[in-house]
Amino acid sequence: MFTQKHHQTSVRICTLLSASLTFSILAAAQTAATISHVSAEPTIISLAASPQARAMHVTPVQGEPSFENTPSNFHAFASAKVGEDAGVETLTVNFSAATQITKIESKSKDFILESGGTCHEGNAYSAGQSCTLQARFSPQGAGTRTGKITIEHSASVQPFALGIGGYGYAPVLSFTPAIMTTVAGTYPASKGLLTSARNLTVDGNDTLYAADTGGNAIRSMDSSGNWTVLATGYTSPWGIAVDTMGEVYFDLSGSNNMYEIFDYGPIVQLAGTTTGACTAATPCTLSSHAIASPGVMAMDRNNNLFFADADQGVAMSTVQPLYPNLIYLYNPFPFQTNPSSPITVDSGDNLYSVWADGSECQIMQSSLYDAENSKVAFNKVAGGHTCGFAGDGGQAGNAEIGAKIGQMAWDLAGNLYFSDTSNNRIRRIDYITGQINTIAGNGAAGYTGDNDSATLGTLNAPTGVAVDSQGQVYIISSAATGQVIRKLGPNGFIYFASQIKGTASTAHTVTVSNTGNNTLTLTNAVITGANASDFKIDPVTTSCMLTAGSTLNSGQSCKIGLIFTPAAAAIRTASLVFADNTVTSSNTVQLYGAGALPSATLTINSPASGAIVTAGTAISFKVTLSGSPTPTGTVTLTLDGAALAGSPANLTTGSASVNAVTSVVGSHTLKAVYSGDANWAAGTAASVTYTVKAAAAIKCVMCGIGRPIHIISEPRFSFVDPR
C-alpha cells in the first residue's frame, strides 16, 4: 500500500442512507409537461438516434453520471480509464435541407475525430441525406468529461453543435500544503476581475465559471487560461451550475429569474410567474413558476438542479431534457431562505446546508428522500454549538466553523471543501476519515502568499470555491481592489525557515491525498533539483510507502516528512517528484529552504563596561571573535556611530583593536560589528558604554607677585623658589 499507517475504512463524512433508495417520485415527475426551446434558426443538421450508449450497460459507481435524459443532439460514450479509451463509435448526422460542410472540429482533447467517417469538409448534402462521423473517447481527466463537435456549413452562420460526453477514471494526487497562485487575468493592473462574486463551478472540460455578481456578467476560463464573457447585462447574477452535458445555469436573486446558456450559445429564461405548491407528487413547470430570490446553486450527477429559494427554502428542478419540473423541498431546509446560504449535493444525492444563528454554526446533511417527503432527519457534518475556529486535524463534528460560509464543493473522491469566510480560510473534510483541515489561508485577512505555501498565505473573506478534475482548488478572495481568483495546486510546497548550514531541521510534512476516482500506483519518488542532497525523507514522520508498486486508494491520504540540512548559506531548492499513473504521469512537491551561517562569539575585551576616563585620554578598544575555525575578516568599530580611525580593523588570530579618543564629556557607546566570512555570519555585534569626565581645572597659587611658579595639576600642591 502507498500508505502503511492509515487503515482503510468505510467511514463516511456522515452517515449516508441506504443506497437502495429509489427515485421513483423523481422519475414520475419527469413525465410532467415540458417546454420547448425556440432555436435562433431552423435546425438543418441533427444527430440521428443511436443505440443506447455502451455506458448504459456498465453499472455506474457512485458519482458516475447516468447520462440519461440527454438532449437529442448529445452522445454519451462508454466509461474509460485515463490512458485507455472507450473505442470508436459511429455518429450519424441527418440533413433537413441542402447544405455544404465547410468545417468539422472537436476542440476537446478527450474526444478525437477519427478517419473513416463519410462526413467530410467540402461535401454537399441534400435534404434527407446523412453522413457519419467516427469519434473516440480517450479521457484526459477523471470524472465527467464533456465536449462538442462543431459542424460549420453553408446554410447557417451558426455552426451545428453536437454535444459529446463520457466518464473517465483516474487517480489524482493533491498536496497539503499546495502552492498557491493568482489565476492569470483575474487581477490585471491591480484591478480585480470580479466584484462581489460568490459562486464558482467547473464543468467536465475543466472550464471554470464565475457568476460576477457586481460585474453583471457570467465569465468562464477554459483549461488553457483564456477568459470569456458568456453573458452580460444580467443584473447581479448569483448562483451558477453546470450539468453533465455542459449546459450552464445561473440565476438573478434580485429579479427572481433563472437562465440557461442553452446548446452552447442562446440564453433561455427558465422561471415564470405562476405561484402555488410544488411537491414531488405534484411538481410544477419551472418555466412557468415563480421563484423567490434564487441564490446558490448545486447540480447532482442526475442533472437535478438545487437552489436556495426565499419562499420555500430549497427547490429542485429536473432540468434535463427540457426542464419540466420544479419541486420544493422540506425540513430541515426551510431555514435555507437566504440566497447566500450555501447548499450542495453529494454523489449519493444527500443535501448539505449551513445552519448559523450567531451562536451555533454547523454544516448539516439530509437525504434527498427525506427532503422530498418532509422528514426531519439530518446529520451534523461539521461545527457545533460554538462558532469560531478550532478542531483542525480532528473530527469535523467536533470542530468549530465560522458564522459565514461562502460555498461548498466536492472532489472526485468525495472530500468536502468549503470557504470558511469568517476565518479567512478554505477547509476540507476528508471523506474516509471525517477529519477537517485548513488547506489555504492562515486566518489573517489579506492578499499574500503567491508562489508559496497556501497555508502560510492570506485570503480575504473568501466566497466561491470549486475543484477541477486535476484536484486544483479555485477560490474567490478579495484583494485591494475588487476580487481575484486564487488557485491551489497542482504542485505541493514545503517552506523551511532559515537553517544553520550543516545542521538538520525538524521534519516538515506534506499530506499526500488521492482526490481522484481510481487507485494510484507509484513508480518511484525521488528528490531532484539543484540542491537535492540538502533534503532527505524522514522515515519517522513518513506514513506513505514510497517503493515502486505502492498504491493509494481513492480518498486515502498519507504523510511524507522531509528534513532540511543546508550545505551552504544560500537559498536552497529541490523537488520531490512522484512518477505514477495520474494523467500527468508525475507530480511534484517543491522544496524551499534558506541556509544560514552560524554566528561567532564577539567579546569586547576593553574598555570594561562602565569605565571612566578623562577627556582626551586614549583608550584601547579591543574585541575578540571566537569560534572554530577562527573567524577572519574585519570588524567595524565606531564611537557613537562614527567610524574610528583604523576601522574596519582586520582580525588577527580573531582579535582587532583601535584607539578611541574623545574630549566630549558624558556617556559614550563603542560598538563592534563583524563583517563575516565563509564560515561565520555577518552582523554579529556587541557594544559597551563608558563615561568621559572633564580634566581637572588648573589652580594658580601666588600668581601676580613677580616670581616664577611651577604649577602642577592634581593632587593639589605647590612650591616656591627660595631665591
XYZ file of C-alpha atoms in Angstrom:
723
model
C 0.000 0.000 0.000
C 1.065 3.573 -0.655
C 0.087 4.177 2.956
C 1.261 1.928 5.748
C -0.098 3.650 8.864
C -3.538 4.555 7.554
C -6.130 1.790 7.862
C -8.664 1.536 5.078
C -12.128 2.123 6.425
C -15.537 2.746 5.061
C -16.225 5.592 7.469
C -18.095 8.379 5.698
C -18.117 12.106 6.367
C -21.519 11.409 7.815
C -23.960 8.522 7.823
C -25.345 8.045 4.344
C -28.687 6.406 3.958
C -29.240 3.139 2.152
C -28.140 3.019 -1.457
C -31.387 1.217 -2.152
C -33.334 4.456 -2.058
C -35.118 4.877 -5.345
C -36.065 7.964 -7.206
C -39.491 6.758 -8.312
C -41.092 10.028 -7.262
C -38.493 11.912 -9.236
C -38.940 9.639 -12.235
C -42.689 10.122 -12.135
C -42.201 13.863 -12.012
C -40.203 13.728 -15.225
C -43.367 12.857 -17.148
C -44.873 16.270 -16.393
C -45.405 18.910 -19.040
C -42.303 20.145 -20.780
C -41.315 23.293 -22.560
C -39.623 23.648 -25.889
C -36.750 25.926 -26.730
C -37.038 28.117 -29.762
C -33.873 27.905 -31.804
C -32.379 31.022 -33.276
C -32.837 29.495 -36.741
C -34.171 26.250 -38.238
C -32.259 23.065 -37.393
C -30.668 21.876 -40.614
C -28.335 19.259 -39.112
C -29.323 16.874 -36.324
C -27.858 13.840 -34.615
C -29.639 10.640 -35.563
C -30.912 8.432 -32.782
C -28.324 5.817 -31.923
C -28.435 2.619 -29.924
C -28.100 3.052 -26.201
C -24.534 4.052 -25.409
C -22.396 1.262 -24.018
C -22.033 3.363 -20.863
C -25.606 2.427 -20.030
C -24.686 -1.248 -19.822
C -21.942 -0.604 -17.317
C -23.107 -0.490 -13.713
C -22.214 3.079 -12.699
C -20.289 3.528 -9.486
C -21.282 6.196 -7.018
C -20.570 9.553 -8.572
C -20.673 8.413 -12.184
C -23.339 10.248 -14.180
C -26.036 8.180 -15.810
C -26.219 10.332 -18.969
C -29.935 9.647 -19.042
C -32.437 12.134 -20.473
C -29.802 13.821 -22.567
C -30.735 16.345 -25.261
C -31.360 14.983 -28.730
C -28.068 16.306 -30.087
C -25.901 14.684 -27.412
C -23.998 11.407 -27.488
C -22.623 9.641 -24.400
C -19.645 7.323 -24.693
C -18.792 4.337 -22.538
C -16.657 4.978 -19.461
C -12.897 4.517 -19.699
C -9.748 4.829 -17.651
C -7.362 7.650 -18.373
C -4.656 6.291 -20.643
C -7.102 3.940 -22.283
C -10.097 4.657 -24.495
C -13.687 3.577 -24.962
C -13.247 2.619 -28.584
C -14.502 4.249 -31.775
C -18.225 4.961 -32.102
C -20.168 5.951 -35.194
C -22.300 9.094 -35.019
C -24.823 9.675 -37.774
C -25.985 13.183 -38.645
C -29.035 13.961 -40.769
C -29.653 16.899 -43.082
C -33.088 18.508 -43.407
C -32.045 20.935 -46.141
C -29.390 21.239 -48.790
C -26.065 22.456 -47.419
C -22.321 22.044 -47.750
C -20.000 21.231 -44.850
C -17.173 23.752 -44.567
C -15.513 22.631 -41.329
C -15.697 19.776 -38.796
C -13.913 20.229 -35.481
C -13.628 18.791 -31.979
C -11.653 21.107 -29.694
C -11.714 18.784 -26.701
C -8.673 16.561 -26.304
C -10.938 13.930 -24.710
C -12.844 13.312 -27.940
C -10.914 12.526 -31.096
C -12.349 12.541 -34.608
C -11.007 9.545 -36.489
C -10.803 8.990 -40.216
C -13.262 6.586 -41.750
C -16.497 8.542 -41.486
C -18.403 9.740 -44.538
C -18.808 13.360 -43.354
C -16.070 15.424 -44.977
C -15.335 19.102 -45.314
C -16.361 20.297 -48.775
C -19.072 17.658 -49.250
C -22.563 18.833 -50.216
C -25.702 17.116 -48.918
C -29.345 17.271 -49.929
C -32.394 17.230 -47.679
C -32.910 13.723 -46.305
C -29.294 12.647 -46.699
C -26.989 11.536 -43.872
C -23.302 11.058 -43.211
C -21.276 9.542 -40.397
C -18.535 10.652 -38.014
C -16.072 8.326 -36.340
C -15.242 9.515 -32.819
C -13.156 8.072 -29.999
C -13.394 8.892 -26.279
C -9.982 8.957 -24.603
C -10.435 10.735 -21.245
C -7.789 13.273 -20.335
C -9.088 13.682 -16.837
C -11.111 11.967 -14.158
C -14.845 12.393 -13.748
C -17.410 13.702 -16.185
C -15.865 14.779 -19.480
C -17.791 16.914 -21.931
C -17.102 18.435 -25.289
C -18.710 19.179 -28.591
C -18.217 18.555 -32.264
C -18.977 21.621 -34.347
C -20.000 21.385 -37.985
C -19.868 24.627 -39.948
C -21.949 24.624 -43.121
C -23.153 26.922 -45.839
C -26.827 27.042 -44.841
C -26.236 28.710 -41.462
C -23.936 31.270 -39.937
C -24.185 29.389 -36.632
C -22.358 26.044 -36.560
C -24.215 22.906 -35.563
C -23.082 21.809 -32.083
C -23.124 18.109 -31.301
C -22.656 17.519 -27.577
C -20.481 14.596 -26.508
C -19.723 13.233 -23.062
C -18.222 10.376 -21.123
C -16.784 9.477 -17.758
C -13.104 8.976 -17.015
C -11.387 7.123 -14.193
C -8.009 8.278 -12.929
C -6.128 8.869 -9.699
C -5.399 12.490 -8.804
C -2.575 13.431 -6.462
C -3.214 16.506 -4.306
C -0.980 18.021 -1.650
C -1.450 19.957 1.581
C 0.111 22.435 1.687
C -0.201 23.149 -2.020
C 1.409 26.020 -3.844
C -0.958 28.999 -4.137
C -1.076 31.372 -7.101
C -3.357 34.027 -8.558
C -5.193 32.840 -11.661
C -3.865 34.793 -14.635
C -6.157 37.550 -15.823
C -8.053 37.937 -12.554
C -6.042 40.856 -11.170
C -4.812 42.900 -14.143
C -3.260 46.270 -13.294
C -4.268 45.765 -9.638
C -7.949 45.680 -10.577
C -9.874 42.582 -9.613
C -11.731 40.810 -12.414
C -14.750 40.101 -10.199
C -16.863 42.245 -7.881
C -18.984 40.861 -5.030
C -18.884 37.432 -6.693
C -19.977 34.468 -4.588
C -20.089 31.321 -6.709
C -17.808 29.248 -8.926
C -18.259 25.956 -10.740
C -16.269 23.701 -13.070
C -17.568 21.632 -15.983
C -16.434 18.326 -17.474
C -13.918 20.060 -19.711
C -12.252 21.791 -16.734
C -13.735 25.110 -17.767
C -14.128 27.406 -14.756
C -17.289 29.528 -14.491
C -17.847 32.553 -12.261
C -21.059 34.442 -11.562
C -19.697 38.003 -11.437
C -22.414 39.489 -9.242
C -21.113 43.043 -9.146
C -19.958 42.954 -12.760
C -23.361 41.775 -14.068
C -21.734 39.043 -16.127
C -21.131 35.310 -16.401
C -17.460 34.631 -17.075
C -15.591 31.474 -18.000
C -11.973 30.402 -18.218
C -11.058 27.420 -20.362
C -8.391 24.886 -19.456
C -5.821 26.970 -21.340
C -6.473 30.017 -19.150
C -8.441 32.092 -21.673
C -11.246 34.215 -20.195
C -14.562 34.743 -21.999
C -17.729 36.677 -21.138
C -20.582 34.214 -21.707
C -23.407 36.534 -20.696
C -23.561 40.223 -19.839
C -26.229 42.742 -18.947
C -27.908 40.451 -16.409
C -28.205 42.329 -13.111
C -26.386 40.708 -10.196
C -26.112 37.041 -11.206
C -25.721 34.985 -8.047
C -25.664 31.192 -8.334
C -24.090 29.189 -11.137
C -24.064 25.486 -12.006
C -23.280 23.234 -14.949
C -24.781 19.866 -15.876
C -23.191 16.744 -17.314
C -23.922 17.947 -20.855
C -22.016 21.180 -20.320
C -25.129 23.389 -20.131
C -24.633 26.395 -17.811
C -27.313 27.710 -15.442
C -27.369 30.957 -13.488
C -29.906 32.947 -11.516
C -30.646 36.562 -10.616
C -31.650 36.874 -6.993
C -32.854 40.469 -7.313
C -35.230 39.868 -10.216
C -36.295 36.291 -9.316
C -35.140 34.815 -12.605
C -33.182 31.781 -13.742
C -31.453 31.211 -17.065
C -29.660 28.560 -19.061
C -26.989 29.097 -21.660
C -28.595 26.591 -23.988
C -26.821 24.410 -26.508
C -23.581 26.361 -26.147
C -24.954 29.715 -27.180
C -28.530 31.060 -26.831
C -29.665 32.131 -23.359
C -33.074 30.836 -22.285
C -35.147 32.102 -19.353
C -36.443 29.245 -17.219
C -38.561 30.830 -14.460
C -42.053 32.264 -14.878
C -44.767 33.923 -12.748
C -47.226 31.191 -11.694
C -47.492 30.507 -7.942
C -48.630 27.506 -5.935
C -47.404 24.384 -4.171
C -44.825 22.271 -5.951
C -44.244 18.847 -4.410
C -42.580 15.671 -5.557
C -46.043 14.211 -6.155
C -47.344 17.302 -7.965
C -44.365 19.145 -9.458
C -44.663 22.482 -11.182
C -43.317 23.536 -14.541
C -40.160 25.506 -13.909
C -40.540 27.726 -16.956
C -43.904 28.990 -15.740
C -43.493 29.024 -11.964
C -42.342 31.994 -9.909
C -39.226 31.596 -7.798
C -38.148 33.917 -4.992
C -34.637 35.300 -4.585
C -32.837 32.262 -6.008
C -29.234 32.067 -4.891
C -26.536 29.445 -4.505
C -26.889 26.519 -6.940
C -25.747 22.901 -6.964
C -26.107 20.149 -9.578
C -26.207 16.415 -8.884
C -24.984 13.644 -11.180
C -28.522 13.063 -12.467
C -28.814 16.680 -13.601
C -31.129 17.742 -10.817
C -30.558 21.409 -10.059
C -30.841 22.569 -6.427
C -31.055 26.210 -5.384
C -31.994 28.344 -2.395
C -35.461 29.912 -2.570
C -36.694 32.613 -0.190
C -40.287 31.349 -0.151
C -39.837 27.616 0.252
C -36.260 27.084 1.377
C -34.643 24.797 -1.184
C -36.016 23.925 -4.606
C -35.047 21.206 -7.046
C -35.564 21.082 -10.769
C -35.084 18.120 -13.092
C -33.515 20.286 -15.746
C -32.972 17.678 -18.473
C -34.009 17.081 -21.081
C -36.360 20.056 -21.315
C -36.519 21.447 -17.775
C -40.014 20.224 -16.941
C -40.224 20.252 -13.169
C -39.917 22.295 -10.013
C -40.140 20.661 -6.581
C -39.876 22.429 -3.241
C -38.012 20.508 -0.558
C -38.810 20.435 3.131
C -37.296 20.036 6.585
C -34.629 20.566 7.601
C -34.167 23.016 4.738
C -36.855 25.724 5.161
C -34.292 27.870 7.003
C -32.373 27.992 3.728
C -34.100 31.221 2.700
C -31.084 33.458 2.243
C -29.742 33.337 -1.322
C -26.212 33.481 0.067
C -26.736 30.368 2.214
C -24.596 27.649 0.657
C -26.078 24.315 -0.373
C -24.549 21.368 -2.155
C -25.366 17.772 -3.008
C -23.063 14.755 -2.977
C -22.835 11.781 -5.338
C -25.391 9.881 -3.243
C -27.952 12.694 -3.519
C -27.553 13.801 0.075
C -28.069 17.513 0.587
C -25.815 19.766 2.661
C -26.649 23.190 4.060
C -25.362 25.575 6.726
C -27.096 26.486 9.969
C -25.621 29.607 11.561
C -27.592 31.728 14.019
C -24.677 33.518 15.649
C -24.293 31.035 18.471
C -24.472 27.711 16.600
C -22.589 27.172 13.356
C -22.994 23.806 11.658
C -22.935 22.099 8.281
C -25.981 19.816 8.104
C -26.878 16.864 5.865
C -30.134 15.214 4.863
C -31.105 12.664 2.248
C -32.990 13.799 -0.808
C -35.747 11.348 0.056
C -36.280 12.981 3.457
C -36.118 16.453 1.956
C -38.775 15.490 -0.617
C -41.066 13.918 1.937
C -40.799 16.401 4.811
C -38.998 14.041 7.145
C -36.993 15.763 9.847
C -33.893 13.596 9.713
C -30.438 15.028 9.363
C -26.828 14.600 10.417
C -24.289 17.108 11.628
C -21.253 17.123 9.363
C -19.132 19.867 10.913
C -19.284 22.529 13.610
C -21.427 22.650 16.689
C -22.825 24.848 19.414
C -19.962 27.323 19.229
C -18.995 29.491 16.274
C -15.292 30.117 15.810
C -12.191 28.359 14.596
C -10.912 25.150 16.155
C -10.502 21.451 15.555
C -8.139 21.201 12.579
C -6.626 17.735 12.478
C -9.579 16.209 14.346
C -13.095 15.102 13.554
C -15.150 17.711 11.723
C -18.112 17.086 14.010
C -16.035 18.281 16.960
C -14.600 21.322 15.197
C -15.670 24.948 15.170
C -16.509 26.745 11.942
C -17.228 30.395 11.238
C -20.633 32.053 11.185
C -20.311 32.769 7.469
C -19.666 30.019 4.926
C -19.322 31.043 1.286
C -19.671 27.923 -0.852
C -19.203 24.151 -0.635
C -17.726 21.876 -3.300
C -16.586 18.290 -3.844
C -13.677 16.495 -5.397
C -13.997 13.147 -7.164
C -13.042 11.181 -4.050
C -15.937 12.673 -2.071
C -13.958 15.140 0.049
C -15.965 18.226 1.003
C -14.393 21.692 0.605
C -15.881 24.896 1.999
C -14.855 28.511 2.243
C -14.815 29.439 5.933
C -15.357 33.094 5.122
C -15.364 34.323 8.712
C -11.991 32.697 9.343
C -10.375 33.662 6.009
C -9.660 30.021 5.277
C -10.540 27.173 2.936
C -11.101 23.918 4.810
C -11.552 20.308 3.719
C -13.383 17.413 5.339
C -11.949 14.060 4.282
C -14.467 11.524 3.022
C -12.845 8.471 4.605
C -11.612 9.778 7.961
C -14.017 12.651 8.606
C -11.069 14.845 9.597
C -11.135 18.578 8.953
C -8.084 20.612 7.945
C -7.254 24.040 6.594
C -5.845 23.844 3.090
C -5.468 27.601 2.405
C -5.176 30.764 4.470
C -3.525 31.442 7.814
C -6.522 33.243 9.315
C -5.333 36.797 8.642
C -7.224 38.853 6.077
C -5.027 39.771 3.125
C -3.777 39.053 -0.363
C -0.353 37.465 0.071
C 1.395 34.174 -0.497
C 1.530 33.718 -4.261
C 4.035 31.025 -5.293
C 4.283 29.928 -1.693
C 2.629 27.522 0.694
C -1.158 28.024 0.647
C -1.424 27.543 4.398
C 1.097 30.349 5.009
C -0.586 32.813 2.630
C -3.579 35.027 3.329
C -7.118 35.165 1.964
C -9.657 37.924 2.462
C -13.293 36.918 3.058
C -13.211 34.012 0.556
C -16.561 33.162 -1.029
C -16.671 30.831 -4.037
C -14.772 27.552 -4.127
C -14.574 24.873 -6.851
C -12.409 21.817 -7.632
C -11.438 20.623 -11.104
C -10.587 17.153 -12.378
C -6.893 17.662 -11.589
C -7.633 18.386 -7.929
C -6.860 22.089 -8.341
C -8.928 24.246 -5.993
C -10.191 27.671 -7.131
C -11.125 30.374 -4.626
C -12.757 33.791 -4.914
C -10.992 36.130 -2.487
C -10.978 39.886 -2.029
C -7.943 41.995 -2.878
C -7.200 45.697 -2.542
C -9.486 46.468 -5.481
C -12.207 44.011 -6.428
C -11.791 40.251 -6.198
C -9.263 37.777 -7.519
C -9.329 34.038 -8.070
C -6.611 32.125 -6.260
C -5.612 28.587 -7.208
C -4.183 25.760 -5.130
C -2.016 23.197 -6.880
C -1.260 21.169 -8.743
C 2.141 21.198 -7.011
C 2.765 20.933 -3.301
C 5.069 23.300 -1.445
C 7.164 22.929 1.718
C 8.875 26.001 3.127
C 11.743 25.631 5.574
C 12.702 28.628 7.651
C 16.327 29.733 7.886
C 18.514 26.821 8.958
C 22.161 26.905 10.071
C 24.447 25.392 7.473
C 25.283 21.787 8.214
C 22.554 21.330 10.834
C 19.308 19.392 10.391
C 15.888 20.997 10.685
C 12.896 19.458 12.349
C 10.757 17.412 9.971
C 8.212 19.298 7.868
C 5.340 17.217 6.499
C 3.203 17.296 3.382
C -0.100 15.432 3.205
C -0.465 13.389 0.029
C -4.084 12.653 -0.974
C -5.640 10.712 -3.825
C -8.546 13.002 -4.708
C -9.345 11.121 -7.909
C -11.690 8.201 -8.558
C -9.209 5.400 -9.224
C -6.292 3.772 -7.418
C -2.933 5.498 -7.653
C 0.113 3.324 -8.318
C 3.557 4.705 -7.615
C 6.518 4.063 -9.900
C 9.031 5.926 -7.746
C 9.522 9.012 -5.606
C 12.835 10.859 -5.825
C 14.247 14.197 -4.726
C 15.765 16.060 -7.645
C 16.993 19.562 -8.381
C 19.915 21.884 -7.819
C 20.218 21.163 -4.091
C 18.642 17.733 -3.875
C 21.183 16.439 -1.345
C 20.084 19.104 1.162
C 16.666 17.468 1.585
C 16.006 13.985 2.945
C 12.829 11.994 3.586
C 12.321 11.397 7.304
C 11.187 7.817 7.967
C 9.835 8.693 11.417
C 7.200 11.171 10.202
C 6.503 9.446 6.872
C 3.462 7.176 6.629
C 3.485 6.822 2.827
C 5.018 3.748 1.278
C 7.326 5.083 -1.420
C 8.512 1.860 -3.023
C 7.661 1.038 -6.629
C 4.231 -0.538 -6.956
C 2.821 1.021 -3.780
C -0.796 2.132 -4.086
C -3.066 4.780 -2.636
C -6.797 4.235 -2.980
C -9.279 6.933 -3.915
C -9.961 9.116 -0.889
C -6.916 7.958 1.083
C -4.151 10.196 2.422
C -0.725 9.717 3.927
C 2.126 11.968 5.050
C 5.716 12.477 3.976
C 8.192 14.144 6.312
C 11.272 15.933 4.996
C 14.355 17.239 6.771
C 16.449 20.143 5.505
C 20.236 20.212 6.077
C 21.670 23.079 4.006
C 25.134 22.602 2.607
C 25.609 26.338 2.059
C 24.380 29.648 3.386
C 22.068 30.473 0.498
C 18.632 29.769 -0.919
C 18.338 26.027 -1.470
C 15.711 24.396 -3.672
C 14.749 20.924 -4.830
C 11.686 18.924 -5.823
C 10.125 15.741 -4.515
C 8.853 14.125 -7.711
C 6.384 11.240 -7.877
C 6.241 9.093 -11.009
C 2.799 7.491 -11.105
C -0.272 6.630 -13.172
C -2.008 10.012 -12.906
C -2.973 11.992 -16.002
C 0.302 13.928 -15.916
C 2.406 10.804 -15.115
C 4.253 12.770 -12.426
C 3.504 15.092 -9.525
C 5.775 17.469 -7.679
C 6.260 18.950 -4.233
C 8.516 21.989 -4.396
C 11.055 22.255 -1.561
C 12.421 25.624 -0.486
C 14.815 26.489 2.305
C 17.394 29.074 3.259
C 20.788 28.072 4.601
C 22.413 30.374 7.139
C 25.852 30.699 8.717
C 26.314 30.411 12.475
C 27.252 33.471 14.491
C 30.698 33.705 16.054
C 31.019 34.861 19.671
C 32.079 38.506 19.852
C 33.684 39.703 23.075
C 34.756 43.267 23.923
C 37.968 42.913 25.885
C 38.419 46.610 26.629
C 37.308 49.040 27.826
C 35.295 47.498 30.606
C 31.640 48.399 30.702
C 31.115 51.476 32.860
C 34.767 52.575 32.701
C 35.518 56.246 33.474
C 38.281 58.068 31.603
C 39.446 61.652 31.429
C 38.618 63.737 28.387
C 41.300 63.498 25.729
C 42.652 60.239 27.073
C 43.182 57.480 24.512
C 41.660 54.121 25.331
C 42.216 50.807 23.610
C 39.020 49.429 22.003
C 39.803 45.734 21.628
C 37.480 42.889 20.517
C 37.824 39.147 20.015
C 35.808 36.831 17.710
C 35.888 33.218 18.842
C 34.787 30.049 17.082
C 36.190 27.083 15.221
C 37.587 27.663 12.693
C 38.904 31.004 13.882
C 36.839 33.857 12.374
C 38.559 36.013 9.777
C 37.599 39.231 8.064
C 37.121 42.662 9.583
C 35.344 44.416 12.406
C 33.801 47.846 12.070
C 34.467 49.826 15.275
C 32.512 53.002 15.976
C 32.258 55.624 18.659
C 28.722 56.968 18.976
C 28.026 55.756 15.441
C 31.075 57.304 13.794
C 33.809 55.035 12.493
C 37.046 55.224 14.428
C 40.345 55.792 12.728
C 41.671 52.437 11.571
C 38.169 50.927 11.210
C 37.282 48.489 9.715
C 40.057 46.699 11.522
C 41.459 43.421 10.252
C 41.185 40.431 12.545
C 44.466 38.853 13.555
C 44.005 35.445 15.141
C 40.480 36.515 15.899
C 41.276 39.878 17.507
C 41.257 43.506 16.427
C 41.790 46.827 18.209
C 41.988 50.592 17.644
C 42.383 53.603 19.922
C 39.389 55.724 20.779
C 39.787 59.329 21.955
C 37.118 61.870 22.821
C 37.068 65.177 24.685
C 33.289 65.257 24.920
C 32.195 64.834 28.499
C 29.376 62.346 29.129
C 28.281 58.814 28.280
C 29.561 57.245 25.051
C 28.998 53.980 23.205
C 31.613 51.910 21.477
C 30.171 49.336 19.081
C 31.725 46.472 17.131
C 30.104 44.798 14.117
C 31.601 41.716 12.487
C 31.769 41.520 8.661
C 31.512 37.721 8.490
C 33.487 35.261 6.397
C 32.892 31.975 4.590
C 32.182 30.173 7.853
C 30.572 32.796 10.066
C 27.558 35.063 9.652
C 27.956 38.785 9.210
C 26.261 41.203 11.532
C 27.305 39.837 14.904
C 27.559 42.925 17.127
C 28.376 43.992 20.647
C 28.664 47.340 22.399
C 29.950 48.850 25.602
C 29.208 52.151 27.307
C 31.826 54.231 29.148
C 31.975 57.689 30.652
C 34.307 60.570 29.859
C 34.881 63.128 32.649
C 36.421 66.567 32.372
C 40.082 67.168 33.136
C 40.709 68.979 36.479
C 40.687 72.796 36.392
C 44.192 74.479 36.663
C 44.653 76.368 40.009
C 47.282 79.175 40.257
C 48.991 79.727 43.671
C 50.803 83.144 44.367
C 50.037 84.359 40.908
C 50.861 88.062 40.311
C 53.820 88.536 42.773
C 56.554 88.627 40.137
C 58.113 85.338 40.894
C 58.095 82.249 38.654
C 55.804 79.466 39.859
C 55.710 75.814 38.853
C 52.134 74.650 38.587
C 51.242 71.006 38.923
C 47.751 69.540 38.374
C 46.075 67.319 40.935
C 46.859 66.208 43.530
C 46.894 69.798 44.594
C 50.254 71.203 45.938
C 52.782 73.964 45.011
C 56.270 75.065 45.858
C 58.139 78.469 45.809
C 61.695 79.138 44.567
C 63.648 80.254 47.728
C 65.879 82.645 45.905
